[in-house]
CSV table of C-alpha atoms in Angstrom, one decimal:
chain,number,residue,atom,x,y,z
K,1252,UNK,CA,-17.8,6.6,12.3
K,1253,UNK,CA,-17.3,3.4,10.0
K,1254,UNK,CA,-19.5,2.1,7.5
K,1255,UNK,CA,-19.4,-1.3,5.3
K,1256,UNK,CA,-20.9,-1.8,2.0
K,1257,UNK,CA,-21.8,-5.5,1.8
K,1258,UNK,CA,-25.1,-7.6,0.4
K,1259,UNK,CA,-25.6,-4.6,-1.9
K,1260,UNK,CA,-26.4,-1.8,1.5
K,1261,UNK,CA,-24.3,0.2,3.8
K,1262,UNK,CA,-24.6,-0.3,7.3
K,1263,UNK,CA,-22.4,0.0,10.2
K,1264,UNK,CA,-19.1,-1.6,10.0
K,1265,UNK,CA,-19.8,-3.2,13.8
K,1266,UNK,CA,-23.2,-5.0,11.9
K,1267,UNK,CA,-21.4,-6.0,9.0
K,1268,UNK,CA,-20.8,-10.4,8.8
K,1269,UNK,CA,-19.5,-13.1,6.1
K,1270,UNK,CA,-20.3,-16.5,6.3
K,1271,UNK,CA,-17.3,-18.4,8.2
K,1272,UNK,CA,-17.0,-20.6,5.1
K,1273,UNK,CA,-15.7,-18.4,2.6
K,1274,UNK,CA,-12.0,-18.7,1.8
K,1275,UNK,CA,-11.1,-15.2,2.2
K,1276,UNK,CA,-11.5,-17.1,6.4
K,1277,UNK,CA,-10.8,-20.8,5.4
K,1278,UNK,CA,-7.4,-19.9,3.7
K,1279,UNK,CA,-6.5,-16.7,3.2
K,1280,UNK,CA,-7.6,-16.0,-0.3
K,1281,UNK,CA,-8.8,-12.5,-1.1
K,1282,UNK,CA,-7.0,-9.2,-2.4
K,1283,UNK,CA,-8.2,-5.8,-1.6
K,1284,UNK,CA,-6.9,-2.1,-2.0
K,1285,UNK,CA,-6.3,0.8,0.4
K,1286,UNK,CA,-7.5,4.3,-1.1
K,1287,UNK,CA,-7.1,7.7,1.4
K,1288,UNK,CA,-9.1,10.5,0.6
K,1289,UNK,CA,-8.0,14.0,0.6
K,1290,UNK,CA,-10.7,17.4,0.5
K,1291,UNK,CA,-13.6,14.0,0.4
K,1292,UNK,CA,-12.2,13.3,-3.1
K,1293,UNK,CA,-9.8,9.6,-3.7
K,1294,UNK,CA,-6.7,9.7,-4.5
K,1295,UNK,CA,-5.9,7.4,-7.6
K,1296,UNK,CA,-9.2,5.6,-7.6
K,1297,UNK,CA,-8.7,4.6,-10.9
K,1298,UNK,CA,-4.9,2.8,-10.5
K,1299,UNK,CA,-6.4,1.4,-7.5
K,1300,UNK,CA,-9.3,-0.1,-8.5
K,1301,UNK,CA,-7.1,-1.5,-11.8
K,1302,UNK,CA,-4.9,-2.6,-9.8
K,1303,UNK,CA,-7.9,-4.7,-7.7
K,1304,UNK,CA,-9.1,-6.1,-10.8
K,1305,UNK,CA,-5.6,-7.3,-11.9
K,1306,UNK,CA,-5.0,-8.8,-8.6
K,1307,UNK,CA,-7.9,-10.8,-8.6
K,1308,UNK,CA,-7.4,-12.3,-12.4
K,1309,UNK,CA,-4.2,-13.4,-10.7
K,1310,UNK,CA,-5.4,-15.1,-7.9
K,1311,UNK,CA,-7.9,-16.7,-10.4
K,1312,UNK,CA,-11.1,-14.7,-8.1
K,1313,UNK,CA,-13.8,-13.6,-10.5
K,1314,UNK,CA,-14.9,-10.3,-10.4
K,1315,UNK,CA,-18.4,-10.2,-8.5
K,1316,UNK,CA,-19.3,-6.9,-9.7
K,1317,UNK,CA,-18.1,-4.1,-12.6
K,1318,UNK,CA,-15.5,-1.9,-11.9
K,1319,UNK,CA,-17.7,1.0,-12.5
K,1320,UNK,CA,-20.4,-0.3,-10.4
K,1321,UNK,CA,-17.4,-0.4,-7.8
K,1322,UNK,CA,-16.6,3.2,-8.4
K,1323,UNK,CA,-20.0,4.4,-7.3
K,1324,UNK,CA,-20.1,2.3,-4.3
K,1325,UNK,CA,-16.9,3.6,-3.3
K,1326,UNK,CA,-17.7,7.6,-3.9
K,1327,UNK,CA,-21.5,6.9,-2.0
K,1328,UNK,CA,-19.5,5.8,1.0
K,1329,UNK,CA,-17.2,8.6,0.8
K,1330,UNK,CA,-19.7,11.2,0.6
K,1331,UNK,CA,-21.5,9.4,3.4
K,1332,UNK,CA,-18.7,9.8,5.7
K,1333,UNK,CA,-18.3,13.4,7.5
K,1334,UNK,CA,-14.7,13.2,7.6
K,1335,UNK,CA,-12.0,12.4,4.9
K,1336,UNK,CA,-11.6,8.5,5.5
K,1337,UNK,CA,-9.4,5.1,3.9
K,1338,UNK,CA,-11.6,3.5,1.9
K,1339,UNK,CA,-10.7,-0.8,1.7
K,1340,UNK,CA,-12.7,-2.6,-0.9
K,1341,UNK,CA,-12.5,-6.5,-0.9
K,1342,UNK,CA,-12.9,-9.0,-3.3
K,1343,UNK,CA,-13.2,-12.8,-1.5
K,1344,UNK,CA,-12.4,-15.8,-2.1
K,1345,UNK,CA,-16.3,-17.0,-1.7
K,1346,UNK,CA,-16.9,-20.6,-1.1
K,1347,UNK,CA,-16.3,-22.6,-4.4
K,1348,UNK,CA,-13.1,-23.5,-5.5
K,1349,UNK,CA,-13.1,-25.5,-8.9
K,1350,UNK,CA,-11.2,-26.1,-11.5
K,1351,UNK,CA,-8.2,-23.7,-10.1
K,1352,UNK,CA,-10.6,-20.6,-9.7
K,1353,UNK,CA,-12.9,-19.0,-7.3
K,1354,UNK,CA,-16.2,-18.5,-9.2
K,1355,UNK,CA,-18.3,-17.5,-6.2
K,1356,UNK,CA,-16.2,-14.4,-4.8
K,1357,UNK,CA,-17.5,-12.0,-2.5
K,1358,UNK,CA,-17.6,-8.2,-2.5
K,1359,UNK,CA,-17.5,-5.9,0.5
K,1360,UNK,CA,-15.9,-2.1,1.5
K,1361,UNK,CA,-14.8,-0.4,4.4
K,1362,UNK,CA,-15.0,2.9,5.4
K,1363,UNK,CA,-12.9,4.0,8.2
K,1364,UNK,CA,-11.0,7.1,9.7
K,1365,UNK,CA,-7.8,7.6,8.3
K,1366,UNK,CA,-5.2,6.8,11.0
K,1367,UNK,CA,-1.9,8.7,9.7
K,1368,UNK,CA,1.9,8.0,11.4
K,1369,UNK,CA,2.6,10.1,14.6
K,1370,UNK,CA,4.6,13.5,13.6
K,1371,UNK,CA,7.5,11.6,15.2
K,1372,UNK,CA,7.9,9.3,12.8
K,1373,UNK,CA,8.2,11.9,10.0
K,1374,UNK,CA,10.3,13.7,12.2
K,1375,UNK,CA,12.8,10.9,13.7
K,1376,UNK,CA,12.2,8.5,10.8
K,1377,UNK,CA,12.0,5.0,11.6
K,1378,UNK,CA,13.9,1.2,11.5
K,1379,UNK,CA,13.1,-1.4,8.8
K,1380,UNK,CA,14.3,-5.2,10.0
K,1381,UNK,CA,15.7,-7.3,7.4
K,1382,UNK,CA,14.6,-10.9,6.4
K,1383,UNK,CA,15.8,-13.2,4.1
K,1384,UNK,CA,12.8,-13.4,1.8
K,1385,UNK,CA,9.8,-12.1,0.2
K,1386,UNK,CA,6.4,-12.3,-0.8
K,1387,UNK,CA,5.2,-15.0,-3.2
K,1388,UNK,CA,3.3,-13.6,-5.4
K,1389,UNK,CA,4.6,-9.6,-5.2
K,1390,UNK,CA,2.0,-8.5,-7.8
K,1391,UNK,CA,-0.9,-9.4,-6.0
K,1392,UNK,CA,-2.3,-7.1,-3.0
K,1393,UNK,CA,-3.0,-10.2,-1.0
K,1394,UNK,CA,-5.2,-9.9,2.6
K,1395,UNK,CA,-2.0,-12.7,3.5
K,1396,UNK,CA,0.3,-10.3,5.4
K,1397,UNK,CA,0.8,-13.2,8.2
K,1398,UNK,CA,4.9,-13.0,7.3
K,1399,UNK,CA,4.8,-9.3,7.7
K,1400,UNK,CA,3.2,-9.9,11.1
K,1401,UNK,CA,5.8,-12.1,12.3
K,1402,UNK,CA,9.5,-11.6,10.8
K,1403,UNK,CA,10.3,-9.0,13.2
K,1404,UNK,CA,12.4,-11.6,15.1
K,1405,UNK,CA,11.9,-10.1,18.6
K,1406,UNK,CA,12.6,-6.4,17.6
K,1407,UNK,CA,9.8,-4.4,18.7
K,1408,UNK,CA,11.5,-0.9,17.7
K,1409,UNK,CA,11.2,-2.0,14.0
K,1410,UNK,CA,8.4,-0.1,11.8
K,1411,UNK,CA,8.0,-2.6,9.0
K,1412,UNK,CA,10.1,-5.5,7.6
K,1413,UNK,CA,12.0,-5.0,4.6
K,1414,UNK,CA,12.0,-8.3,2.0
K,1415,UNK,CA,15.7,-8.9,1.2
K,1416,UNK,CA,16.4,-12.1,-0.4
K,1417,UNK,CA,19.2,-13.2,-0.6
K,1418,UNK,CA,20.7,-10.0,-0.3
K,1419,UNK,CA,18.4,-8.2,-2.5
K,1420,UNK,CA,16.0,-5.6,-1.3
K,1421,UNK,CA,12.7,-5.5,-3.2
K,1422,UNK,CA,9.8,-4.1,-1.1
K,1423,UNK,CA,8.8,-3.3,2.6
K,1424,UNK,CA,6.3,-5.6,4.2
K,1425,UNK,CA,3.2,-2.7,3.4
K,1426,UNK,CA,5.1,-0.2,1.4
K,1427,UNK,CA,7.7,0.5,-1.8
K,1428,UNK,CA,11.1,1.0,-0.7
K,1429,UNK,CA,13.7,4.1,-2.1
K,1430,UNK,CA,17.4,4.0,-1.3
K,1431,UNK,CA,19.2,7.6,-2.2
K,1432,UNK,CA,22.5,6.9,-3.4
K,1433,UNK,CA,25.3,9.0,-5.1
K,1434,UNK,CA,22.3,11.3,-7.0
K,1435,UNK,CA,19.9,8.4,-7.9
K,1436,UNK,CA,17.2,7.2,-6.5
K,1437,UNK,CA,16.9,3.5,-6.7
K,1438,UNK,CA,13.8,1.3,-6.4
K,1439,UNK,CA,13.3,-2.3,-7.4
K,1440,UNK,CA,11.0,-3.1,-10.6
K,1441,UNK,CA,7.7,-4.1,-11.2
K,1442,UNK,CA,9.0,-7.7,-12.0
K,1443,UNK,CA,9.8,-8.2,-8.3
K,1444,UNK,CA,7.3,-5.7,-6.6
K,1445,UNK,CA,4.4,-5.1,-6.0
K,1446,UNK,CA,3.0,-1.8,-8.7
K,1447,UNK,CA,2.4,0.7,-5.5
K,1448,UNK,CA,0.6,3.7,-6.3
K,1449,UNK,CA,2.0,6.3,-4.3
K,1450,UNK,CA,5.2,4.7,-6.0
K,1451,UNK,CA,4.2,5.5,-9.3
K,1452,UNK,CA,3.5,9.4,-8.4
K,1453,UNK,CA,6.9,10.0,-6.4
K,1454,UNK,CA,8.7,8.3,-9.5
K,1455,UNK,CA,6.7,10.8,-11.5
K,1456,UNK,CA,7.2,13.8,-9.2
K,1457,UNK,CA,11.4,12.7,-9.4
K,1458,UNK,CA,11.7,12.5,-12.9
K,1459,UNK,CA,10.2,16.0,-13.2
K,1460,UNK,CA,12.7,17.2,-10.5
K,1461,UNK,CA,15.5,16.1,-12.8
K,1462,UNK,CA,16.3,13.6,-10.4
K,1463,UNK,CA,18.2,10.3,-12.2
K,1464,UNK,CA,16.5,7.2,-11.6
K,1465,UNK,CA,17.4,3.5,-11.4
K,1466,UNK,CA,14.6,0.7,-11.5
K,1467,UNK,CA,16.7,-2.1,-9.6
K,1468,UNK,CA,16.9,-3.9,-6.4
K,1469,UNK,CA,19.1,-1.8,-4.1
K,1470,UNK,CA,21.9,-4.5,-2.2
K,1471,UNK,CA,21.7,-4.9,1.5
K,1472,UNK,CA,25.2,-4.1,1.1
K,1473,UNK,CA,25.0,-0.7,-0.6
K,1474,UNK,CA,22.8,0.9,2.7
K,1475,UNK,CA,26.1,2.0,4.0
K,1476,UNK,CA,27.1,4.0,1.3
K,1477,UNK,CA,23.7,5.7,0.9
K,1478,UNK,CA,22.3,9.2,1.6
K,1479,UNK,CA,18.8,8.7,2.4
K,1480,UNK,CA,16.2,5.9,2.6
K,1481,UNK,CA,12.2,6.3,2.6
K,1482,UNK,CA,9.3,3.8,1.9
K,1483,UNK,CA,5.7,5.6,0.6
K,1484,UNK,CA,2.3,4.1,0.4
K,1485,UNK,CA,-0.6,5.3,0.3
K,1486,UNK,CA,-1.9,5.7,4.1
K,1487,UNK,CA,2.2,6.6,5.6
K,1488,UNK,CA,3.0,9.3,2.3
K,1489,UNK,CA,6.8,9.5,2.8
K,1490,UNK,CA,8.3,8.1,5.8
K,1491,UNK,CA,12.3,8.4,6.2
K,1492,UNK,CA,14.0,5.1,7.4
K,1493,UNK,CA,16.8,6.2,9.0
K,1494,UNK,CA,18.2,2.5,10.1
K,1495,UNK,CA,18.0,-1.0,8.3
K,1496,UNK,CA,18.6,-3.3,10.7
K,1497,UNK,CA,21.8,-2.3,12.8
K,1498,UNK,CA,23.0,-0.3,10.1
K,1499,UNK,CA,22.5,3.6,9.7
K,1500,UNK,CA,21.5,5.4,6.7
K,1501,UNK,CA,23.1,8.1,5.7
K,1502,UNK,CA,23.8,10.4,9.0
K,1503,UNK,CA,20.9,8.5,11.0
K,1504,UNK,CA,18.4,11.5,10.4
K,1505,UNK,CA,15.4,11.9,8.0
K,1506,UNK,CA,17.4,13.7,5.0
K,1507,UNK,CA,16.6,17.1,2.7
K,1508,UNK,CA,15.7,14.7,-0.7
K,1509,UNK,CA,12.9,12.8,1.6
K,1510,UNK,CA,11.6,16.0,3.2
K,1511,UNK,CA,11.4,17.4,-0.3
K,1512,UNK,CA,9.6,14.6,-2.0
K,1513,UNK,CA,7.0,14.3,0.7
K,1514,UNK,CA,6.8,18.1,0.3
K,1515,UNK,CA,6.0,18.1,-3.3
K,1516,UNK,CA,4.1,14.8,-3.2
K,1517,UNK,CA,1.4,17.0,-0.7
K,1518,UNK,CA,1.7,20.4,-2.8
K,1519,UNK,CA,0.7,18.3,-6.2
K,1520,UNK,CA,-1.4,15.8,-4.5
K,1521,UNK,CA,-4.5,17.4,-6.1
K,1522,UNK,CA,-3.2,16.6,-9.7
K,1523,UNK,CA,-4.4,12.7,-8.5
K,1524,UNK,CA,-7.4,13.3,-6.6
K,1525,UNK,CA,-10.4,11.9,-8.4
C-alpha cells in the first residue's frame, strides 16, 4: 500500500500527477526529506521537517504550506497506513522562476513501505567508491542525486559513493560518513555536509558513551590506519563499510564499535520517536 498527499487529498500513489512544467521536472529543483517510522510513530519529525524548511530558503523555494499544517499531513498519512512506512514530503520548484526565487512551489508526500538493507549487508558490511568531488550545495537535501547515480565508474559491487575532494572525505552520496580511528570517531562538519539526522543522534549516543569525537574531514589517506568505518541515515541505521575503494578498513569485517552503535541507536530509538 502507498498513498500520496497532493492538491490538498490522499489518494493512491499510482493516481497521483504534476504538471510536466514544474521545475522540480524542467530542472531538477525541489528538496524533500526521508522520515521512517517506528511502532507508527516518526522518528525526528521535527529536525526533519526544519531541516525541509531550511532547505527550501536555500534554494530560494517558498514555503507553500506551514510547517504545522505539514506535520498533520504527515501523521494522517501515517495513521492511514497499516504498516510502519517512509514517509517523503516534497516541496517543488512550481512553474515561476523570478527574480532568483520560486514563488509558485508545489507540495506533495509519499507514503511507502519501508524497504530496509538485506541482513547481509549489516552482516558483511559493504564497499564505498571514491570520487573526486562533492555535492554543490551540501546543506540542501536536493531531489538532484544524478552524480550519485553515475560516479560508480563501472563498479557494480560498490553500495554508495563516497565525496572525496581532493583527498578529503566529507559525506557518502545518501548518507553521513564515520571513520574509527585510534579511539575517536571522526566525521566531517556541518560546513561541508549535509546536517543528517540519524547523524546528529549517533553523535549524541557517542558522546554519552565517553567516546572522543572529532568534527573534521577524515583523509582518504588515513582509511588504512583505521579500525572501523560506518555511514547512518535514516532508512540504512548503521551500515559497516568494510572497503573504500581497493582499500580495507580495519580487518575487512564489520567491527564491535559499529555493532555497538547501531545496537544502542535501536535500544534508545524511542527517546526520538514523535
Amino acid at each position: 500500500m502507498s498513498l500520496c498527499y497532493i492538491n490538498g487529498a490522499f489518494q493512491p500513489r499510482e493516481k497521483a500527477s504534476i504538471p510536466v512544467s514544474d521545475y522540480i521536472i524542467l530542472r531538477g529543483v525541489g528538496v524533500f526529506e526521508s522520515i521512517c517510522t517506528f511502532r507508527k510513530r516518526p522518528l525526528m519529525l521535527t529536525p526533519h521537517l526544519e531541516r525541509l524548511v531550511r532547505s527550501a530558503e536555500s534554494a530560494s523555494i517558498a514555503l507553500p504550506i506551514p510547517v504545522d499544517e505539514i506535520k498533520d499531513i504527515i501523521r494522517e498519512g501515517i495513521a492511514r497506513m497499516k504498516e510502519d512506512c517512509l514517509v517523503r514530503p516534497f516541496i517543488t520548484g512550481g512553474d515561476i522562476f523570478h527574480q532568483g526565487a520560486f514563488p509558485a512551489s508545489r507540495f506533495f508526500t509519499l507514503f511507502e513501505k519501508v524497504q530496509k538493507p538485506s541482513p547481509e549487508v549489516y552482516d558483511r558490511g559493504v564497499l564505498l567508491m571514491p570520487v573526486d568531488g562533492g555535492r554543490h550545495t551540501p546543506g540542501v537535501k536536493s531531489v538532484d542525486y544524478m552524480f550519485s547515480y553515475t560516479g560508480f565508474s563501472g563498479r557494480s559491487d560498490a553500495y554508495e559513493i563516497l565525496y572525496c575532494p581532493e583527498g578529503e572525505i566529507t559525506e557518502a552520496a545518501h548518507s553521513t560518513f564515520f571513520l574509527y580511528k585510534n579511539g575517536a570517531l571522526i566525521t566531517a562538519p556541518l560546513s561541508r555536509v549535509l546536517k543528517g539526522t540519524t547523524r546528529d543522534i549517533i553523535l549524541q549516543l557517542a558522546r554519552e558513551k565517553g567516546m572522543k569525537i572529532e568534527e573534521r574531514c577524515p583523509l582518504l589517506s588515513e582509511v588504512a590506519e583505521a579500525g572501523e568505518a560506518f555511514i547512518t541515515g535514516s532508512v540504512k541505521e548503521v551500515v559497516p563499510v568494510v572497503k573504500i575503494g581497493e582499500q580495507a578498513v580495519g580487518s575487512g569485517i564489520p567491527g564491535p564499535v559499529t555493532r555497538m552503535l547501531h545496537h544502542t541507536f535501536l535500544e534508545e530509538i524511542i527517546r526520538w520517536l514523535e
